[in-house]
XYZ file of C-alpha atoms in Angstrom:
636
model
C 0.000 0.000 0.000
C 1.245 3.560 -0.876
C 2.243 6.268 1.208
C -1.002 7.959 0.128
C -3.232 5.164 0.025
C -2.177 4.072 3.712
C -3.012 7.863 4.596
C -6.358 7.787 3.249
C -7.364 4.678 4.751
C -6.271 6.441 8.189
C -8.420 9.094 7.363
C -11.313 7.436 6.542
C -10.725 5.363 9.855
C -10.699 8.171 11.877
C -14.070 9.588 10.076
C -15.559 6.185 11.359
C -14.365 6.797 14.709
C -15.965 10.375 15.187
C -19.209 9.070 14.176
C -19.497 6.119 16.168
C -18.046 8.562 19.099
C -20.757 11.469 17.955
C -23.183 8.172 18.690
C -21.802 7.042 21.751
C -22.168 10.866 23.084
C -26.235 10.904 22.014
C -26.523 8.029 24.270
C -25.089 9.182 26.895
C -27.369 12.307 26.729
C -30.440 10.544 27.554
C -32.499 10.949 30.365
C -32.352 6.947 31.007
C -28.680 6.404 29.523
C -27.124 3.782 31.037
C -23.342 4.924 31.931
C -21.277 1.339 32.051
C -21.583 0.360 28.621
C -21.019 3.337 27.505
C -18.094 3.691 29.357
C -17.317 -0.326 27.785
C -18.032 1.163 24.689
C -15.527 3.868 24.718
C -13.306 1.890 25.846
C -13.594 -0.519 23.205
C -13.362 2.658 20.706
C -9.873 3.530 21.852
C -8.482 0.069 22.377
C -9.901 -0.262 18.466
C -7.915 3.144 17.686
C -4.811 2.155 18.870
C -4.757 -0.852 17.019
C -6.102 0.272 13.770
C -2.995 2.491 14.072
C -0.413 -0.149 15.252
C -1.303 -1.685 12.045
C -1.556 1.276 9.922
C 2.171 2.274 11.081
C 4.200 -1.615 10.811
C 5.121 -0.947 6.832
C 5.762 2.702 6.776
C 8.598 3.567 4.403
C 9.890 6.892 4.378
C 10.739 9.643 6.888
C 8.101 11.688 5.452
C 5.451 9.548 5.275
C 6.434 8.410 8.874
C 5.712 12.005 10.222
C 2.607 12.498 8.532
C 1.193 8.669 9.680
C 2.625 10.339 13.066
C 0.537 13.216 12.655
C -2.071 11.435 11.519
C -2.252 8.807 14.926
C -2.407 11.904 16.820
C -5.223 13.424 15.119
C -6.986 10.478 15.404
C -6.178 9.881 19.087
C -7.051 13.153 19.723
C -10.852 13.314 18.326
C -11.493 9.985 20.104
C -10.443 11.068 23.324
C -11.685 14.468 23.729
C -14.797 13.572 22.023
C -15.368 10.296 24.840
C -18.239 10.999 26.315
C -16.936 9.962 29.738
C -14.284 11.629 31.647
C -10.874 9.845 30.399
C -7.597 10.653 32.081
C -4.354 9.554 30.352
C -1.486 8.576 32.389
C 2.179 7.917 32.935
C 3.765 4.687 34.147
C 3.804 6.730 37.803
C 0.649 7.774 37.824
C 1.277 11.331 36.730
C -1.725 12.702 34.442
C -0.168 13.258 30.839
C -3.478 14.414 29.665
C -7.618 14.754 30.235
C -10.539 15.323 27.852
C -13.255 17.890 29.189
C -15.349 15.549 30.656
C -12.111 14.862 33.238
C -12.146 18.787 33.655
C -15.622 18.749 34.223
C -15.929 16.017 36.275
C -13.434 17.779 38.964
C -14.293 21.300 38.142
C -10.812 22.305 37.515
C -9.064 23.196 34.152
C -6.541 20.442 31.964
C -3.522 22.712 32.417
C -3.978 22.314 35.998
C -4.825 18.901 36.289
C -1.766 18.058 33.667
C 1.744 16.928 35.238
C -0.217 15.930 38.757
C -0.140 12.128 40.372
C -3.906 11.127 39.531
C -4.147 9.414 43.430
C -4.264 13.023 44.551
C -7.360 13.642 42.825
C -9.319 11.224 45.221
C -9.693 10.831 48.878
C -7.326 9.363 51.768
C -9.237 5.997 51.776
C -9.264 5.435 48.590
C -5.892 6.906 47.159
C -3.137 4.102 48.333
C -5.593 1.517 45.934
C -5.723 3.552 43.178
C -1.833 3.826 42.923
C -1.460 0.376 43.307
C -3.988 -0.585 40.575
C -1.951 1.623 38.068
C 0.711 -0.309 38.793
C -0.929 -3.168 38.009
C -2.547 -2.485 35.278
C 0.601 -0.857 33.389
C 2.786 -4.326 34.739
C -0.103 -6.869 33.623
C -1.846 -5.335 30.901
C -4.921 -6.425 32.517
C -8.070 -4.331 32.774
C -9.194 -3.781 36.531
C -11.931 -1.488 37.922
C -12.355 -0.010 41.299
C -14.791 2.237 43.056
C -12.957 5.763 43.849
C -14.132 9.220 45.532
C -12.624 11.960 43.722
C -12.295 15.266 45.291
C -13.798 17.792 43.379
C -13.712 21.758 43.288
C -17.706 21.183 43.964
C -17.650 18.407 46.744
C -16.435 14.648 46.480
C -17.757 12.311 43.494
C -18.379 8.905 43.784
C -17.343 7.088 40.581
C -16.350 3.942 39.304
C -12.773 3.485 37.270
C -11.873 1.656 34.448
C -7.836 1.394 33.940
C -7.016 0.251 30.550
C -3.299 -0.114 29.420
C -2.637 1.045 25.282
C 0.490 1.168 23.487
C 0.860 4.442 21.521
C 3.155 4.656 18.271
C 6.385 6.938 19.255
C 5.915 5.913 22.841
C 8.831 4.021 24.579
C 6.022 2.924 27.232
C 2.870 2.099 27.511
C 0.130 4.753 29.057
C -2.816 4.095 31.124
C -6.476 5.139 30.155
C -8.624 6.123 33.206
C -11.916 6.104 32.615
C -14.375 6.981 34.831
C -18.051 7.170 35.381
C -20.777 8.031 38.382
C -21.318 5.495 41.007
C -23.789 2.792 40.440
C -25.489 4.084 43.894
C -27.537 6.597 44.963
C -25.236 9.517 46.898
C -26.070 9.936 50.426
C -28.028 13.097 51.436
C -25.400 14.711 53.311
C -22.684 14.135 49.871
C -22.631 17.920 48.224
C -23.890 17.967 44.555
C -21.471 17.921 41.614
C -22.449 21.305 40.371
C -22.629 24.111 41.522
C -24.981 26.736 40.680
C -24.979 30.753 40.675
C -27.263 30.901 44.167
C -24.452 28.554 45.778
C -22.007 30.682 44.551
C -23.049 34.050 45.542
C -23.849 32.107 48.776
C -19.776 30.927 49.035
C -18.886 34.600 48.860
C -20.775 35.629 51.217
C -20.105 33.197 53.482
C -16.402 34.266 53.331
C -17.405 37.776 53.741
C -18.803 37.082 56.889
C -16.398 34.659 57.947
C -13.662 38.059 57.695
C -15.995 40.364 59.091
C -16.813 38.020 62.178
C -12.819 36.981 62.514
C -12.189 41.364 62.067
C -14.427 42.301 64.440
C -13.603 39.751 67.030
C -9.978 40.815 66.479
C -10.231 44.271 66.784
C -12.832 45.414 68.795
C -11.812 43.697 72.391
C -9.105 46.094 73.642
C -8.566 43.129 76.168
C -8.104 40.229 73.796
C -4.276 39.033 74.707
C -2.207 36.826 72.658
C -3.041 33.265 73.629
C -6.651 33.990 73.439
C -6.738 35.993 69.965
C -4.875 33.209 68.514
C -7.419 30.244 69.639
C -10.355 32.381 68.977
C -9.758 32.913 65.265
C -8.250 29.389 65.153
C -11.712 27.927 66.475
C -13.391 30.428 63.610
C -11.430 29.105 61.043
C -11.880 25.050 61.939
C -15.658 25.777 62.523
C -15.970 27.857 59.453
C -13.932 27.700 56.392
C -11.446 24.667 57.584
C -11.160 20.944 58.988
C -8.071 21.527 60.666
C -6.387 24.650 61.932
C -2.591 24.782 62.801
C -0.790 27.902 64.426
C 2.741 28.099 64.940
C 4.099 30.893 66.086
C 7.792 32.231 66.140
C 10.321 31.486 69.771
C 13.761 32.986 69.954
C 14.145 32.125 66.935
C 11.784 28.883 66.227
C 8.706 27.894 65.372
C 6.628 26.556 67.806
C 3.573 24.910 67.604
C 0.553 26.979 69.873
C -2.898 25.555 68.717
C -4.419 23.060 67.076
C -7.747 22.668 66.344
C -10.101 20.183 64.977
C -13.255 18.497 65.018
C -14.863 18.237 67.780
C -14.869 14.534 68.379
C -12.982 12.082 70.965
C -10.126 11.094 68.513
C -9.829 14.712 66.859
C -9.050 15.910 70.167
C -7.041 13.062 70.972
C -5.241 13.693 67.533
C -4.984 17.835 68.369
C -3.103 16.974 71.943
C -0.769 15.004 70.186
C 0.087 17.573 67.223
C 0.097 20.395 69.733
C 3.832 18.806 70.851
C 4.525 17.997 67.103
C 6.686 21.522 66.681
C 7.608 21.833 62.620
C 11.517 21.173 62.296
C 13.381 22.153 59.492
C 12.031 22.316 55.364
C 8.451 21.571 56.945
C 5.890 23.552 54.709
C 5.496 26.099 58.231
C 9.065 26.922 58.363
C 9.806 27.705 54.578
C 6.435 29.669 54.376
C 7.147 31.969 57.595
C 10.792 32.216 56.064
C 9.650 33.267 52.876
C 7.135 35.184 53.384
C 5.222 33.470 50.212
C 1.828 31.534 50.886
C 1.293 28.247 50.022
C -2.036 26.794 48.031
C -2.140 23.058 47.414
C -5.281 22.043 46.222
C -4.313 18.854 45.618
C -1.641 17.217 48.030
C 0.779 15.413 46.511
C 3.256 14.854 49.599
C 1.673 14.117 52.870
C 4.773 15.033 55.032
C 4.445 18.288 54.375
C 3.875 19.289 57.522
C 6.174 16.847 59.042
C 5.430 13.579 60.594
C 4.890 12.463 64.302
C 7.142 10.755 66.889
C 5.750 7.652 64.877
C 6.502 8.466 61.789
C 2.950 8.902 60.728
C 2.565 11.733 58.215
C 0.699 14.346 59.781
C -1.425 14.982 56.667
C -2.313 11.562 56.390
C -3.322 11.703 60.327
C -5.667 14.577 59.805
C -6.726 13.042 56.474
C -5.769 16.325 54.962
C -6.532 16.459 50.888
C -5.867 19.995 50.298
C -3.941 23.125 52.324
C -3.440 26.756 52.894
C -0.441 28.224 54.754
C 0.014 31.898 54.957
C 2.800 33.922 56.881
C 1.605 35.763 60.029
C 3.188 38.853 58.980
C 2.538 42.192 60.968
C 4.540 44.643 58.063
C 7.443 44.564 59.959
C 8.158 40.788 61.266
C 7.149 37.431 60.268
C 5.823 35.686 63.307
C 4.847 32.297 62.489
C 2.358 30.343 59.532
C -1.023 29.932 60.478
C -2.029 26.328 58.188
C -5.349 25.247 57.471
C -6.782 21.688 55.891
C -9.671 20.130 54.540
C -10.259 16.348 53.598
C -12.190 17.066 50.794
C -15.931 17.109 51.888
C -16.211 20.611 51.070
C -14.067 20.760 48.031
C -10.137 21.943 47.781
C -9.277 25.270 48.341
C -9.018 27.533 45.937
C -7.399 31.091 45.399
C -10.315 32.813 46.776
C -10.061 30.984 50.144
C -5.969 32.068 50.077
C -7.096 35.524 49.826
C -9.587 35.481 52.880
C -7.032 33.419 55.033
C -4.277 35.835 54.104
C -6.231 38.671 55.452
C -7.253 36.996 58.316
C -3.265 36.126 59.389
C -2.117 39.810 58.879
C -5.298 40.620 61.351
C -4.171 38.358 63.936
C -0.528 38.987 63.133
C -1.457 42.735 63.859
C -3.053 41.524 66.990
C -0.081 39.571 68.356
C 1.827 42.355 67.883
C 0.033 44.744 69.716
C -0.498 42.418 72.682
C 3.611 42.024 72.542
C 4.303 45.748 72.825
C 1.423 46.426 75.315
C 2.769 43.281 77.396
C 6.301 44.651 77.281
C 4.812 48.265 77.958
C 3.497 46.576 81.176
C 6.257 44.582 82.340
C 8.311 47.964 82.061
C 5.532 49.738 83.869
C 5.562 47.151 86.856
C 8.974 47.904 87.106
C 8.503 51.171 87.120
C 5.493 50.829 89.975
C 8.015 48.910 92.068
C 10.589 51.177 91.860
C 8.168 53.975 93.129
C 5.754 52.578 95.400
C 7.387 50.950 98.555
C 6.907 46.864 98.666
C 6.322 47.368 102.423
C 5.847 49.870 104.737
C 8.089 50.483 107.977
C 6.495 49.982 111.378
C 5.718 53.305 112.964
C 6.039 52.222 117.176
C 2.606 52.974 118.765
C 0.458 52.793 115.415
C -0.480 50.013 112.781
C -0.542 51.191 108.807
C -2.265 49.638 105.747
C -2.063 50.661 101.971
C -3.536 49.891 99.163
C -2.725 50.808 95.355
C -5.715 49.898 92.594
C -4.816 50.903 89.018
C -7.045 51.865 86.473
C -8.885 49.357 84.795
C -8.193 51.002 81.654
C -4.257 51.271 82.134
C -2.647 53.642 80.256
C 1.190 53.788 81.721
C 2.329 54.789 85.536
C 3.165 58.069 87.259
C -0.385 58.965 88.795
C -0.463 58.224 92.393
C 2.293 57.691 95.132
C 2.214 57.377 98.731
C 5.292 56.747 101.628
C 5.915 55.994 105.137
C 9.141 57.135 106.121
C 11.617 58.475 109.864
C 11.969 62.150 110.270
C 13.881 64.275 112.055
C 11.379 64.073 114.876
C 9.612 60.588 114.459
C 7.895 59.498 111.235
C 6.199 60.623 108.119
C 3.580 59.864 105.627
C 2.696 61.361 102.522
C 0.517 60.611 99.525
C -0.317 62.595 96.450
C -1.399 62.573 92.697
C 0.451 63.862 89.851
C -1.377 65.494 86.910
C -1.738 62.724 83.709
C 0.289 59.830 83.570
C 3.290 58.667 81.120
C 6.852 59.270 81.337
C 6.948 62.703 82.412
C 4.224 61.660 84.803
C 6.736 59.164 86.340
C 9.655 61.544 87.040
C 7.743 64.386 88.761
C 6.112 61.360 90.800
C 9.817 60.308 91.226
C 10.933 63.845 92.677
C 8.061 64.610 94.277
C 8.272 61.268 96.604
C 12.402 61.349 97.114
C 12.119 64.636 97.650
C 9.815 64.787 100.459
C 11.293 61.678 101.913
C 14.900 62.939 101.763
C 13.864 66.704 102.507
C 11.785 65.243 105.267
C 15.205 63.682 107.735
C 15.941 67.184 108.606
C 13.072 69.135 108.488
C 9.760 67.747 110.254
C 7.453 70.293 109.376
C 5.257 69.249 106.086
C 4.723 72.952 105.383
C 8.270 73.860 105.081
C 9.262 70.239 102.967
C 6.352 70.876 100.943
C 7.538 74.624 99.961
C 10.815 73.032 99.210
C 9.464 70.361 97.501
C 7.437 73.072 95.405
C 10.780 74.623 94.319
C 12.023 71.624 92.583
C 9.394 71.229 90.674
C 8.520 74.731 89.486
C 9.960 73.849 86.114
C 8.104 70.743 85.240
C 5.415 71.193 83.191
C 2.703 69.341 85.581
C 1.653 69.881 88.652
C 1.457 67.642 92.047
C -1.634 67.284 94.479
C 0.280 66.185 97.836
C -0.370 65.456 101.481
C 1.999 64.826 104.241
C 1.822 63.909 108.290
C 4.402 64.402 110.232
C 3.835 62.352 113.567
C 5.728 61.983 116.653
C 5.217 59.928 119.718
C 3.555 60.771 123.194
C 2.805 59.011 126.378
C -0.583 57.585 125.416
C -0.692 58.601 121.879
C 0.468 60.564 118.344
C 0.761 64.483 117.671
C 0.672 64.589 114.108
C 0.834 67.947 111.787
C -0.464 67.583 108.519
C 0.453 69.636 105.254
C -1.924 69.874 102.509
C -1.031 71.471 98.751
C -4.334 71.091 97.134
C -4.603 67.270 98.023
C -8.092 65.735 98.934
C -8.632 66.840 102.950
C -7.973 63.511 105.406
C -10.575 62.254 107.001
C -9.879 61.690 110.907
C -11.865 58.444 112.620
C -12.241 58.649 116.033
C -12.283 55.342 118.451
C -15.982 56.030 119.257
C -16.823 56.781 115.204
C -17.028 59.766 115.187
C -15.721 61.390 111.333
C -14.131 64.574 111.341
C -12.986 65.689 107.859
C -9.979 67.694 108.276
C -9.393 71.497 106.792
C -6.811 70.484 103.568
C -6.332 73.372 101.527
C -3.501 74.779 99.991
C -1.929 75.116 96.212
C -0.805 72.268 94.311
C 3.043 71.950 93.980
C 4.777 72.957 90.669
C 2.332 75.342 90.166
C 3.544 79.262 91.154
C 6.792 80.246 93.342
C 5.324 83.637 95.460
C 2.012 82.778 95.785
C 2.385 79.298 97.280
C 0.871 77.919 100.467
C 0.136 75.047 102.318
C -3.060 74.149 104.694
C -1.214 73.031 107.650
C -3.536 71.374 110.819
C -1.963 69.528 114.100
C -3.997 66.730 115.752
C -4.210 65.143 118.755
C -4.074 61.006 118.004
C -5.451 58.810 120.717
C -5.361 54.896 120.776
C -7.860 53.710 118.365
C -7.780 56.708 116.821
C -7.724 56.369 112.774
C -5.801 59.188 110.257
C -7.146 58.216 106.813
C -5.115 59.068 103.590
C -6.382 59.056 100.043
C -6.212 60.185 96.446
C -8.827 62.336 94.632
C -9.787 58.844 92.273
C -11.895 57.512 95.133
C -13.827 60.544 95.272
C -14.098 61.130 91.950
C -14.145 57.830 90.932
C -18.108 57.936 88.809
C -20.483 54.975 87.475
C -22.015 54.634 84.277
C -24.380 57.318 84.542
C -21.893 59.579 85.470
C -22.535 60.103 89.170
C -20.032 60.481 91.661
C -18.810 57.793 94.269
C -18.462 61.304 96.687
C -16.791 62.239 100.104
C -20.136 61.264 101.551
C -20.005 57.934 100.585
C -16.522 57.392 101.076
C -16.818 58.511 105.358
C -20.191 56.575 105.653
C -17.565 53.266 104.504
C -15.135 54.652 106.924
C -17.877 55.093 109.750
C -19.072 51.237 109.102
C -15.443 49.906 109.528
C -14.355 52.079 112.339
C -14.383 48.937 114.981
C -12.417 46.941 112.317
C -8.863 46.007 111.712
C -7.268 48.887 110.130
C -5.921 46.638 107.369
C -9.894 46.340 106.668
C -10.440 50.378 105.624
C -8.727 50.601 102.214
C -10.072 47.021 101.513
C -13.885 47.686 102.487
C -13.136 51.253 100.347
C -11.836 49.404 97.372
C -14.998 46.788 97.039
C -16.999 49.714 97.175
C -15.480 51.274 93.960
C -15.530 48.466 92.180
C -18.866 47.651 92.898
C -20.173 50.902 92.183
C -18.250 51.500 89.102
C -19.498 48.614 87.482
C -15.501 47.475 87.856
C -14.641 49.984 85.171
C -11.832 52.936 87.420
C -10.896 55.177 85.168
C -7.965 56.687 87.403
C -5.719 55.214 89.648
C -6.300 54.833 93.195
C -4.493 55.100 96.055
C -5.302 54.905 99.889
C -2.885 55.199 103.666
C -4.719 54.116 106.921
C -2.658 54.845 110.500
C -4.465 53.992 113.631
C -2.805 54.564 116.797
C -1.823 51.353 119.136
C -0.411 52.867 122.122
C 2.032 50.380 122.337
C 5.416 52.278 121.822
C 7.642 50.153 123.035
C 9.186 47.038 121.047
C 11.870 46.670 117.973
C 10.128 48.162 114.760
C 9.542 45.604 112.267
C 7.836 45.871 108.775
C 3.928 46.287 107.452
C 3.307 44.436 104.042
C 1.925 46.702 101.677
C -0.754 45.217 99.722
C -2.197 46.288 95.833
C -4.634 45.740 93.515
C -5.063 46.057 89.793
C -8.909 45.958 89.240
C-alpha cells in the first residue's frame, strides 16, 4: 500500500471513529442512559484506535510519510479522546496525568492545564488513594483491565465514581500509558454528599459566606481592647476550623523557632485526641510552616501530593495523612514589619479543595491576627516595664511606725494607660515618722519623674526638716519647672505618752478624714496650692492633731472621690466617710479594703484613674523593735 493510500485509509478510519463517538455521546445524553456500557463502549473505541494504528504504522517507508502517519495517529487519538463521552484521564507509568478530555475537567471542576503533570491518586480521597496507585501499577505491569470504586475530590464536593484502567500502546511511545476512565457510582449519593455542580445561588452564597467569615474573625480581632495573645490566637483558630477549615494549625515564632501553639479540629474524641498530640509535634526544618514563615510566600495546594508536608509524628505517621488532609493553605503571620509564624489550614475534601479565593480570605485573616499579636507584645512589654517602674516607686512594704499600725492599698485603672499617677510613703523624720501621699497630673513618662521627685524629695527633705509645710515649699521649688503639677499630702507624727501628735500639710490634696475610736468622722481642713504650680504665691493648709489609741488618720487620692459609674454620678466624700464610719471597729488593714470593694462595685468594675489609699491607727504600744507592714495592691 502507498504512502497515500495508507493515509487515506487512516483518514477514513478516523471519520468512522468520530461518528461512532458522535453516537456514543447521544446516548449518553439521555435521560435513562445507562453509563457502564457506555463507558465499555468507549473503551472498546480507543483500544480499536490504537490498534487500527499499530497496524496502519508496521510498513511505513519513508521519513516523510512516517511524520505524517505520526501526525495522523495523533489526530486520530485526539478526536477519540476528547470527544469520549466519559471523563478519560491519560497517564504515565507513575501515575502522573499526561493528559484529560473535558469531561475529566468537568468532572473535577478544575481546568486540563492544571490537572496536567499531577499524580492522579491526589485527585481522590485518603481511603481510597493508596488503591488507586497500586492498581496503576498493576494495570501498566499486567496489561490487565481492573476497575475499582474511587471518591474523587472535586472543586464542587467529592464524586463517587467507578474506574476503568485500561493499558494502550501508543506509536512513538517508549512505554505504555494508562487510560482512566471513569463514570458516576452505580449508587444513589447519600443526602449529606454535596452535589457535583454548583450553581450561581451557591455561589453568591460561598462569597458571602467568606465575607462574613472576615468580618466576624475582624471584628472579634479588633474590637476587644482586652483580647491578649493566647486567646486571639485560639479564637480565630476555632473560627477558622468551625468555618472555612477541617483543621487549623498555628505556629508561632520562639527565639528564633517555630513553635507549635494551637491546634484545632473536630470536635470529636479522637480529633481531640489527635490535636493533643500535634500540639507537641513543633515543625523542624524544610516543613511547609518553616519555609512559608521564612519566605514570606503563601502556600495553596489544592491537591496534596506529599503528605509530610507538615512533618510527621514521633511515629513516623505523616501528619497529613493523620488529619486526612486532601488539600492546604499556609500563609505567613506577617505584621509589616516581622514574620511571626504560619497559620495552616486543611480540609479532607468534603467541602471541596481550596481555591485562590479561600488564600485571599485566610491571608487577610493572618495579617489581622498577626497585627493583633503584635500589639499584645508591645502592650505586654509596655506593662512589664511599667511594673517595674510601679516597684521602683511605690514601697513593697511599709516600715512599722512604734505605737500605730498602717495599711495601703494601690488599685490601678482598669483602663491602664502607663504609671506616674499616684504615690504614697511611710518614712523616719527628724522628729519621728512621716507619711505622705499625692497625685500627679496625667500619667506617662513625664508623669513618672515628677512622681519620682516629688516622693524622694519629700522623703529625703523630710530627715531634717519635720514640718510638712516647710518640705512641701521646698518640695514646690524643685518642681517649678516641670510642666505638671502635684496634688500632695503629708503627716508628720511623733510619739507621746498615750498617743500621736501629728501635723499635717496639705497642697491642694483631697482633705484627710480623721476616725475617732468612738466613730465619730471629722474631715480635716486640707487646703492649699498644688506643687509645681507658682513660686510667690504658694501655700500650704497646715492642721496639728491630737491622736489617741484607736484613733484612725485616713489618707487618700482624689480617684476615690471622683471615681463615677455609668451614669456619670459620683462615688463622693459622703459615701466614702459613711464606709469609713461602718469599719471604724475593724482592723485597720480592713479600711482601704472595704473602700476598694466599694469602687468596684459601684463602678461597674470599670476605674478610670488610679487609686491610692494610707490608713494609721494609733496602738499605744510604743515600746518594742520596729519591724515591717506588708503593703498590699490591687489592679482591678
Amino acid at each position: 500500500m502507498s504512502d497515500q493510500q495508507e493515509t487515506q485509509s487512516l483518514l477514513q478510519e478516523t471519520a468512522k471513529l468520530r461518528a461512532r463517538v458522535g453516537e456514543l455521546r447521544s446516548a449518553a445524553a439521555l435521560p435513562d442512559a445507562d453509563s457502564r456500557p457506555l463507558l465499555e463502549a468507549a473503551l472498546v473505541e480507543l483500544e480499536l484506535a490504537v490498534a487500527a494504528l499499530g497496524a496502519t504504522g508496521e510498513d511505513r517507508a519513508s521519513t516523510e510519510a512516517k511524520s505524517e502517519a505520526a501526525e495522523s495517529e495523533r489526530r486520530m487519538l485526539r478526536t477519540v479522546f476528547q470527544d469520549a463521552p466519559v471523563p478519560l484521564f491519560l497517564l504515565e507509568r507513575d501515575g502522573t496525568v499526561r493528559r484529560v478530555n473535558r469531561q475529566a475537567g468537568a468532572l473535577l471542576g478544575s481546568s486540563a492545564g492544571y490537572l496536567t503533570g499531577k499524580p492522579f491518586p491526589v485527585f481522590c480521597d485518603m481511603a481510597t488513594r493508596a488503591a488507586v496507585g497500586s492498581h496503576i501499577a498493576g494495570v501498566f505491569h499486567s496489561g490487565q483491565r481492573r476497575r475499582t470504586r474511587v471518591r474523587f475530590l472535586s472543586k464542587h464536593g467529592p464524586v463517587n465514581a467507578d474506574v476503568t484502567l485500561a493499558r494502550i500502546w501508543v506509536s512513538g511511545e517508549p512505554d505504555p500509558l494508562v487510560v482512566a476512565a471513569t463514570a458516576p457510582a452505580t449508587r444513589e449519593p447519600a443526602a449529606d454528599e454535596a452535589p457535583h455542580e454548583v450553581t450561581a445561588p451557591d455561589a453568591v452564597a460561598t462569597v458571602v459566606h467568606r465575607m462574613d467569615v472576615l468580618a466576624t474573625a475582624t471584628g472579634m480581632l479588633l474590637e476587644d481592647d482586652s483580647l491578649t495573645e493566647s486567646v486571639a490566637v485560639r479564637r480565630s483558630a476555632r473560627l477558622l476550623a468551625a468555618e472555612l477549615a477541617d483543621w487549623v494549625i498555628v505556629d508561632l515564632e520562639q527565639n528564633g523557632t517555630l513553635r507549635r501553639q494551637v491546634v484545632m479540629g473536630p470536635e470529636d474524641e479522637r480529633s481531640s485526641e489527635i490535636a493533643r498530640m500535634l500540639e507537641n509535634v513543633h515543625p523542624g526544618p524544610g516543613s511547609l510552616p518553616v519555609s512559608v514563615c521564612d519566605s514570606g510566600q503563601s502556600v495553596l495546594e489544592a491537591h496534596i501530593d506529599d503528605l509530610r508536608t507538615l512533618g510527621t509524628t514521633e511515629g513516623d505517621l505523616p501528619v497529613c495523612g493523620l488529619i486526612e488532609a486532601s488539600s492546604l493553605i499556609c500563609v505567613p503571620l506577617d505584621d509589616g514589619e516581622h514574620r511571626l509564624g504560619a497559620l495552616t489550614l486543611t480540609v479532607s475534601g468534603e467541602q471541596g479543595p481550596f481555591d485562590l479565593m479561600d488564600l485571599g480570605l485566610v491571608e487577610r485573616l493572618a495579617r489581622n491576627l498577626a497585627l493583633v499579636i503584635r500589639t499584645g507584645r508591645r502592650y505586654r512589654r509596655r506593662m512589664e516595664v511599667t511594673e517595674r517602674l510601679r516597684a521602683g516607686l511605690l514601697p513593697r512594704e511599709l516600715p512599722a511606725v512604734p505605737g500605730a499600725e498602717i495599711s495601703a492599698r494601690y488599685v490601678v485603672a482598669t483602663r491602664d494607660s502607663g504609671f506616674g499617677g499616684d504615690f504614697y510613703d511611710v518614712f523616719p523624720t527628724a522628729a519621728g515618722w512621716g507619711l505622705a501621699l499625692g497625685d500627679v497630673c496625667g500619667k506617662g513618662d513625664d508623669a513618672t519623674a515628677v512622681n519620682a521627685g516629688a516622693r524622694h524629695g519629700i522623703r529625703i527633705l523630710a530627715r531634717w526638716n519635720a514640718k510638712p509645710d516647710e518640705v512641701l515649699s521646698m518640695v514646690n521649688e524643685t518642681l517649678l519647672d516641670q510642666e505638671r503639677f502635684v496634688t500632695a499630702v503629708m503627716a508628720c507624727v511623733e510619739p507621746r505618752d498615750e498617743g500621736l501628735a501629728v501635723m499635717i500639710g496639705s497642697a491642694g490634696h483631697p482633705p484627710a478624714v480623721l476616725i475617732r475610736r468612738d466613730g465619730l468622722i471629722r474631715t480635716l481642713s486640707g487646703g492649699g496650692i498644688p506643687l509645681g504650680l507658682f513660686a510667690d504665691d504658694f501655700e500650704v493648709g497646715v492642721e496639728s492633731l491630737e491622736l489617741e489609741p484607736g484613733d484612725t488618720l485616713f489618707l487618700y487620692s482624689d480617684g476615690v472621690v471622683e471615681s463615677s459609674d455609668a451614669l456619670r454620678n459620683r462615688f463622693g466624700h459622703e459615701r466614702l466617710v459613711e464606709i469609713l464610719a461602718a469599719h471604724a471597729d475593724h482592723p485597720v488593714g480592713d479600711m482601704p479594703l472595704a473602700v476598694e470593694h466599694a469602687l468596684t462595685e459601684f463602678c461597674g468594675g470599670e476605674l478610670r484613674d488610679d487609686v491610692s489609699m494610707l490608713a494609721l491607727r494609733v496602738t499605744g504600744e510604743t515600746g518594742g523593735v520596729p519591724g515591717r507592714v506588708a503593703v498590699s495592691g490591687s489592679a482591678v
